Short mmCIF file of C-alpha atoms and ligand atoms in Angstrom, two decimals:
data_model
loop_
_atom_site.label_atom_id
_atom_site.label_comp_id
_atom_site.label_asym_id
_atom_site.label_seq_id
_atom_site.Cartn_x
_atom_site.Cartn_y
_atom_site.Cartn_z
CA MET A 266 -21.72 -12.01 26.45
CA SER A 267 -19.71 -12.56 23.29
CA ALA A 268 -18.59 -9.50 21.25
CA LYS A 269 -16.73 -8.89 18.17
CA ALA A 270 -13.67 -6.64 18.05
CA LEU A 271 -10.57 -5.57 16.15
CA VAL A 272 -7.05 -5.84 17.37
CA THR A 273 -5.80 -2.18 17.29
CA TYR A 274 -2.56 -2.48 19.19
CA ARG A 275 -0.05 -5.26 19.08
CA SER A 276 3.39 -5.42 20.57
CA ALA A 277 5.50 -8.32 21.65
CA ALA A 278 4.30 -8.14 25.20
CA ALA A 279 0.70 -6.65 24.99
CA SER A 280 -2.44 -6.23 22.75
CA ARG A 281 -5.59 -4.11 22.78
CA VAL A 282 -8.89 -4.40 20.90
CA THR A 283 -11.45 -2.00 19.88
CA LEU A 284 -15.15 -3.23 19.88
CA LEU A 285 -16.74 -2.87 16.52
CA ASP A 286 -20.03 -1.61 17.73
CA SER A 287 -19.06 0.84 20.47
CA LEU A 288 -15.48 1.52 19.48
CA LYS A 289 -14.44 1.19 23.16
CA THR A 290 -10.95 -0.05 23.61
CA TYR A 291 -9.68 -2.73 26.07
CA PRO A 292 -6.45 -4.41 26.88
CA SER A 293 -6.75 -7.91 25.67
CA ILE A 294 -5.49 -11.45 26.36
CA LEU A 295 -5.86 -14.69 24.48
CA ARG A 296 -7.95 -17.39 26.33
CA LYS A 297 -5.84 -20.38 27.34
CA LYS A 298 -7.02 -22.84 24.95
CA ILE A 299 -5.89 -20.55 21.90
CA LYS A 300 -2.77 -19.22 23.69
CA LYS A 301 -0.39 -20.65 21.21
CA GLN A 302 -2.11 -18.82 18.16
CA LYS A 303 -0.53 -15.84 16.75
CA LEU A 304 -2.38 -12.52 17.07
CA TYR A 305 -1.78 -9.38 14.78
CA ALA A 306 -3.12 -5.85 14.64
CA GLY A 307 -5.92 -6.03 12.15
CA ASP A 308 -7.15 -9.43 13.32
CA PHE A 309 -10.98 -9.47 13.79
CA VAL A 310 -11.59 -11.51 17.11
CA GLU A 311 -14.60 -12.76 19.17
CA GLY A 312 -14.57 -12.69 22.94
CA GLU A 313 -15.78 -11.60 26.24
CA ILE A 314 -15.31 -8.62 28.49
CA ILE A 315 -14.14 -9.84 31.88
CA GLY A 316 -13.46 -7.22 34.37
CA ASP A 317 -11.57 -4.58 32.47
CA GLN A 318 -9.96 -6.91 30.13
CA PHE A 319 -11.15 -8.38 26.67
CA VAL A 320 -10.63 -12.21 26.64
CA ILE A 321 -10.30 -13.37 23.01
CA GLU A 322 -11.70 -16.64 22.33
CA LYS A 323 -11.62 -16.80 18.48
CA ILE A 324 -9.51 -15.23 15.94
CA GLU A 325 -11.21 -14.94 12.45
CA PRO A 326 -9.32 -16.23 9.40
CA ARG A 327 -7.11 -13.53 7.83
CA LYS A 328 -7.69 -12.28 4.16
CA ASN A 329 -4.04 -11.15 4.15
CA LEU A 330 -0.98 -10.50 6.32
CA LEU A 331 1.69 -8.00 5.80
CA VAL A 332 5.06 -8.52 7.30
CA ARG A 333 6.50 -5.11 7.68
CA PRO A 334 4.65 -3.86 9.58
CA PRO A 335 2.79 -6.91 10.77
CA VAL A 336 -0.88 -5.96 10.01
CA ALA A 337 -3.58 -8.40 9.04
CA ASN A 338 -6.75 -7.82 6.80
CA VAL A 339 -5.41 -4.81 5.11
CA ASP A 340 -7.93 -3.43 2.46
CA ASN A 341 -6.18 -0.35 1.10
CA VAL A 342 -2.72 1.04 0.94
CA LEU A 343 -2.17 4.74 0.22
CA VAL A 344 1.15 4.73 -1.78
CA VAL A 345 2.52 8.20 -1.12
CA MET A 346 5.03 9.60 -3.59
CA ALA A 347 6.24 13.09 -3.50
CA MET A 348 6.43 15.00 -6.95
CA ARG A 349 9.27 16.95 -5.71
CA SER A 350 11.78 16.81 -2.84
CA PRO A 351 12.43 13.98 -3.45
CA ASN A 352 11.65 13.92 -7.17
CA PHE A 353 8.95 11.46 -8.27
CA ASP A 354 10.45 8.00 -9.27
CA SER A 355 8.08 5.87 -11.42
CA TYR A 356 10.25 2.82 -11.08
CA LEU A 357 9.90 2.91 -7.38
CA LEU A 358 6.08 3.44 -7.50
CA ASP A 359 5.74 0.59 -9.99
CA ASN A 360 7.65 -1.70 -7.52
CA PHE A 361 5.24 -0.66 -4.67
CA LEU A 362 2.33 -1.29 -6.92
CA ALA A 363 3.42 -4.75 -7.90
CA VAL A 364 4.14 -5.71 -4.36
CA TYR A 365 0.70 -4.64 -3.02
CA GLU A 366 -1.09 -6.20 -5.98
CA TYR A 367 0.75 -9.54 -4.96
CA LYS A 368 -0.49 -8.94 -1.41
CA LYS A 369 -4.10 -8.40 -2.61
CA ILE A 370 -4.25 -4.95 -1.18
CA GLU A 371 -5.86 -2.05 -3.28
CA PRO A 372 -3.38 0.67 -3.85
CA ILE A 373 -4.37 4.32 -3.87
CA ILE A 374 -1.74 6.42 -5.43
CA ILE A 375 -1.18 9.74 -3.80
CA PHE A 376 0.99 12.28 -5.68
CA ASN A 377 2.06 14.63 -2.87
CA LYS A 378 3.69 18.08 -2.54
CA ILE A 379 2.03 19.29 -5.79
CA ASP A 380 2.58 22.88 -4.48
CA LEU A 381 6.17 22.45 -5.40
CA LEU A 382 5.46 21.96 -9.02
CA GLU A 383 5.74 25.01 -11.25
CA ASP A 384 4.35 23.40 -14.26
CA LYS A 385 1.45 20.87 -13.70
CA ARG A 386 1.77 19.09 -17.10
CA GLU A 387 4.12 16.36 -15.87
CA LEU A 388 1.63 15.54 -13.07
CA GLU A 389 -1.11 15.31 -15.44
CA THR A 390 0.81 12.87 -17.60
CA TRP A 391 1.32 10.61 -14.62
CA ILE A 392 -2.24 10.98 -13.37
CA ASP A 393 -3.54 9.97 -16.74
CA LEU A 394 -1.20 6.94 -17.04
CA TYR A 395 -2.14 5.53 -13.74
CA GLN A 396 -5.80 6.18 -13.99
CA ASN A 397 -5.96 4.54 -17.42
CA ILE A 398 -4.47 1.37 -15.72
CA GLY A 399 -7.32 1.51 -13.42
CA TYR A 400 -5.79 3.08 -10.23
CA GLU A 401 -7.42 5.51 -7.89
CA VAL A 402 -5.17 8.60 -7.97
CA VAL A 403 -5.20 11.57 -5.70
CA ALA A 404 -3.05 14.55 -6.30
CA LEU A 405 -2.46 16.39 -3.04
CA SER A 406 -0.58 18.87 -1.05
CA ALA A 407 -0.58 17.25 2.42
CA MET A 408 0.13 20.75 3.84
CA GLN A 409 -3.29 21.97 2.69
CA GLU A 410 -6.61 20.24 3.13
CA ASP A 411 -7.31 19.69 -0.60
CA GLY A 412 -7.64 15.94 -1.48
CA ILE A 413 -8.05 14.73 2.12
CA LYS A 414 -11.85 14.55 1.80
CA LYS A 415 -11.46 12.36 -1.30
CA ILE A 416 -9.05 9.95 0.50
CA LYS A 417 -11.38 9.84 3.54
CA LYS A 418 -14.33 8.82 1.46
CA TYR A 419 -12.42 6.19 -0.40
CA ILE A 420 -11.15 4.46 2.67
CA GLN A 421 -14.28 4.63 4.80
CA GLY A 422 -14.93 1.58 6.92
CA ASP A 423 -11.76 -0.09 5.74
CA ILE A 424 -8.30 -1.07 7.22
CA THR A 425 -5.74 1.06 5.45
CA ILE A 426 -1.93 1.56 5.61
CA VAL A 427 0.31 4.40 4.53
CA ALA A 428 3.40 3.46 2.60
CA GLY A 429 5.97 5.20 0.62
CA PRO A 430 9.57 6.31 0.64
CA SER A 431 10.95 8.41 3.47
CA GLY A 432 10.22 12.25 3.13
CA ALA A 433 7.26 11.66 0.76
CA GLY A 434 4.79 13.16 3.46
CA LYS A 435 3.33 10.09 5.05
CA SER A 436 3.35 11.58 8.59
CA THR A 437 1.84 14.81 7.27
CA LEU A 438 -0.88 12.96 5.51
CA LEU A 439 -1.61 10.69 8.50
CA SER A 440 -1.87 13.70 10.88
CA LYS A 441 -4.32 15.40 8.44
CA LEU A 442 -6.46 12.16 8.19
CA LEU A 443 -6.50 11.66 11.95
CA GLY A 444 -7.08 15.42 12.66
CA ILE A 445 -3.96 15.73 14.83
CA ASP A 446 -2.64 19.05 14.10
CA LEU A 447 1.00 18.87 15.18
CA LYS A 448 4.37 19.35 13.54
CA THR A 449 5.72 16.53 11.77
CA GLY A 450 8.29 15.62 14.60
CA GLU A 451 5.56 15.68 17.07
CA VAL A 452 3.30 13.56 15.12
CA ASN A 453 6.02 10.92 15.03
CA HIS A 454 6.41 11.16 18.73
CA LYS A 455 2.59 11.14 19.32
CA LEU A 456 2.04 8.23 17.07
CA GLY A 457 4.95 6.31 18.47
CA ARG A 458 6.94 6.12 15.48
CA GLY A 459 10.62 5.76 15.50
CA ARG A 460 13.60 3.45 16.05
CA HIS A 461 12.47 2.14 19.39
CA THR A 462 8.96 1.31 18.51
CA THR A 463 9.24 -0.69 15.37
CA THR A 464 7.91 -3.80 16.79
CA ALA A 465 4.65 -2.36 17.94
CA VAL A 466 1.82 -1.62 15.56
CA THR A 467 -1.14 0.63 16.13
CA LEU A 468 -4.29 1.00 14.08
CA TYR A 469 -5.74 4.32 14.59
CA PRO A 470 -9.62 4.73 14.41
CA PHE A 471 -10.98 7.77 12.53
CA ASN A 472 -13.97 8.81 10.36
CA HIS A 473 -16.53 6.13 11.82
CA ASN A 474 -15.04 2.58 11.76
CA SER A 475 -12.03 3.32 9.50
CA PHE A 476 -8.55 2.31 10.80
CA ILE A 477 -5.18 3.32 9.58
CA ALA A 478 -1.52 2.45 10.26
CA ASP A 479 1.61 3.71 8.88
CA THR A 480 4.57 1.61 7.66
CA PRO A 481 8.20 2.28 8.10
CA GLY A 482 9.50 4.27 5.15
CA PHE A 483 11.35 2.31 2.55
CA SER A 484 13.74 4.18 0.32
CA LYS A 485 13.84 1.20 -1.86
CA VAL A 486 11.42 -1.66 -2.62
CA GLU A 487 12.34 -4.29 -5.02
CA ALA A 488 9.32 -6.27 -6.25
CA THR A 489 11.49 -9.39 -6.85
CA TYR A 490 12.44 -9.41 -3.04
CA PHE A 491 8.84 -10.56 -2.63
CA ILE A 492 7.59 -11.97 -5.82
CA ASP A 493 9.21 -14.82 -7.90
CA LYS A 494 10.67 -13.19 -11.08
CA ARG A 495 8.59 -15.41 -13.40
CA GLU A 496 5.40 -14.06 -11.65
CA VAL A 497 6.03 -10.46 -11.71
CA HIS A 498 4.02 -9.92 -14.90
CA ARG A 499 0.89 -10.88 -13.01
CA TYR A 500 1.02 -7.97 -10.93
CA PHE A 501 1.14 -5.46 -13.71
CA ARG A 502 -2.51 -5.23 -14.03
CA GLU A 503 -2.82 -3.67 -17.55
CA PHE A 504 -0.92 -6.66 -18.86
CA LEU A 505 -3.57 -9.05 -17.74
CA ARG A 506 -5.83 -8.05 -20.64
CA TYR A 507 -3.65 -9.58 -23.24
CA GLN A 508 -3.31 -13.30 -24.10
CA CYS A 509 0.09 -14.20 -25.40
CA LYS A 510 0.99 -17.36 -27.46
CA PHE A 511 2.48 -18.99 -24.36
CA PRO A 512 0.17 -18.73 -21.25
CA ASP A 513 3.20 -18.43 -19.06
CA CYS A 514 4.85 -15.61 -21.31
CA THR A 515 7.08 -13.37 -19.20
CA HIS A 516 6.80 -10.70 -22.05
CA THR A 517 10.53 -10.41 -22.39
CA ASN A 518 11.59 -12.12 -25.51
CA GLU A 519 8.94 -14.84 -26.12
CA PRO A 520 7.42 -15.07 -29.80
CA GLY A 521 3.77 -14.17 -30.15
CA CYS A 522 3.82 -11.72 -27.07
CA ALA A 523 0.68 -9.75 -27.13
CA VAL A 524 2.00 -7.41 -24.35
CA GLU A 525 4.88 -6.46 -26.58
CA GLU A 526 2.44 -5.79 -29.40
CA ALA A 527 0.34 -3.68 -27.23
CA VAL A 528 3.50 -1.62 -26.30
CA LYS A 529 4.10 -1.14 -29.92
CA LYS A 530 0.69 0.02 -30.59
CA GLY A 531 0.86 2.53 -27.71
CA GLU A 532 -1.94 0.65 -25.63
CA ILE A 533 0.49 -0.05 -22.90
CA SER A 534 2.71 2.72 -21.49
CA CYS A 535 6.31 2.58 -22.62
CA ASN A 536 7.30 3.95 -19.10
CA ARG A 537 5.54 1.00 -17.43
CA PHE A 538 6.80 -1.57 -19.76
CA LYS A 539 10.39 -0.22 -19.34
CA ASN A 540 10.02 -0.30 -15.50
CA TYR A 541 8.71 -3.95 -15.83
CA LEU A 542 11.80 -4.81 -17.90
CA LYS A 543 14.10 -3.25 -15.45
CA ILE A 544 12.56 -5.16 -12.73
CA MET A 545 13.14 -8.34 -14.73
CA GLN A 546 16.71 -7.11 -15.55
CA PHE A 547 16.00 -7.58 -19.28
CA PHE A 548 17.33 -5.39 -21.93
CA TRP A 549 14.73 -5.14 -24.85
CA LYS A 550 16.79 -4.25 -27.91
CA GLU A 551 13.90 -2.81 -30.05
CA PHE A 552 12.92 -0.56 -26.95
CA ASP A 553 14.58 2.64 -28.29
CA THR A 554 12.98 2.32 -31.76
CA ILE A 555 9.48 1.92 -30.42
CA CYS A 556 9.57 3.88 -27.22
CA LYS A 557 11.35 7.31 -27.57
P1 GDP B 1287 7.41 10.89 5.70
O1 GDP B 1287 8.93 10.63 6.05
O2 GDP B 1287 6.91 10.21 4.63
O3 GDP B 1287 6.57 10.54 6.96
O4 GDP B 1287 7.28 12.46 5.44
P2 GDP B 1287 6.95 13.84 6.45
O5 GDP B 1287 5.46 13.80 6.57
O6 GDP B 1287 7.73 13.66 7.61
O7 GDP B 1287 7.24 14.91 5.31
C1 GDP B 1287 8.57 15.21 4.95
C2 GDP B 1287 8.84 16.85 4.73
O8 GDP B 1287 7.92 17.15 3.60
C3 GDP B 1287 8.26 17.57 5.97
O9 GDP B 1287 9.25 18.66 5.96
C4 GDP B 1287 7.02 17.98 5.48
O10 GDP B 1287 6.56 19.17 6.12
C5 GDP B 1287 7.04 18.14 4.03
N1 GDP B 1287 5.85 17.97 3.37
C6 GDP B 1287 4.83 16.87 3.43
N2 GDP B 1287 3.80 17.20 2.69
C7 GDP B 1287 4.05 18.16 1.97
C8 GDP B 1287 3.36 18.99 0.91
O11 GDP B 1287 2.25 18.59 0.44
N3 GDP B 1287 4.12 20.09 0.35
C9 GDP B 1287 5.36 20.42 0.79
N4 GDP B 1287 5.80 21.52 0.26
N5 GDP B 1287 5.86 19.77 1.69
C10 GDP B 1287 5.36 18.79 2.34
ZN1 ZN B 1288 3.74 -11.94 -23.54
#
């Protein structure tokens, strides 16, 4: 009898699937006639249980595919940024956001370690900025339980990855979401993270049909490493509301630029525009007079 399943473990040598109805997990192999096809964690497949193995007969078309780590069909990404230790860096966040917009994966911004903030005003400013653009934002202390429920509800039934720089609190958050109560080092061990396991990807089931994977920590992500420079503006979502004189306007120094006008009017955040120009390696001479 044919069954539908999700690939929840993939390494160079092996794979496992989890049945979508019973959540039972089986080692899996590809049927001979599709043996040449590529298989990734996150692939939805159809096949048959033969003995104690799941024989994959068909791999469904993917809606997207991440490269690092290799995961298919990702719905959401939790972009975890610490407010302190290390200090929050909006340039890094804006690069992450552009890359995931480009990959068509919905980012959820997690401002973590808010317990280390003496004054919450800075945090509120950042929350307002990103919420106004249209992002889901959760302020969190991963050490405590607050905010975890909100995240769980938001990613219910989806495939989600956790991303963000090293030290932001990704492991801590992951262990809270999965309900594994271990120290950070042990979480890494238990989840099989570390230097020697970078080629294997595991999607962990939790919360009824939700699946989550973590990504290696990037200390730096440059949007232009993934996206053509002339295309970056398409992935700053608040820019898309504006129509410039030239349809392919890069909002750097073109005449009739509606995005520049919106920055001047205060409709677009100076901080976001500044980070955009930095990605474009463009110096806007009027910047200091308009954005203080
Ligand atoms: P990762 O590198 O992104 O996986 O970060 P970890 O989860 O390993 O966390 C890095 C360090 O920050 C660890 O020492 C955690 O205990 C600590 N940490 C994580 N979340 C919080 C938090 O909300 N508040 C504070 N104060 N520390 C945290
Ligand atoms: Zn423009």
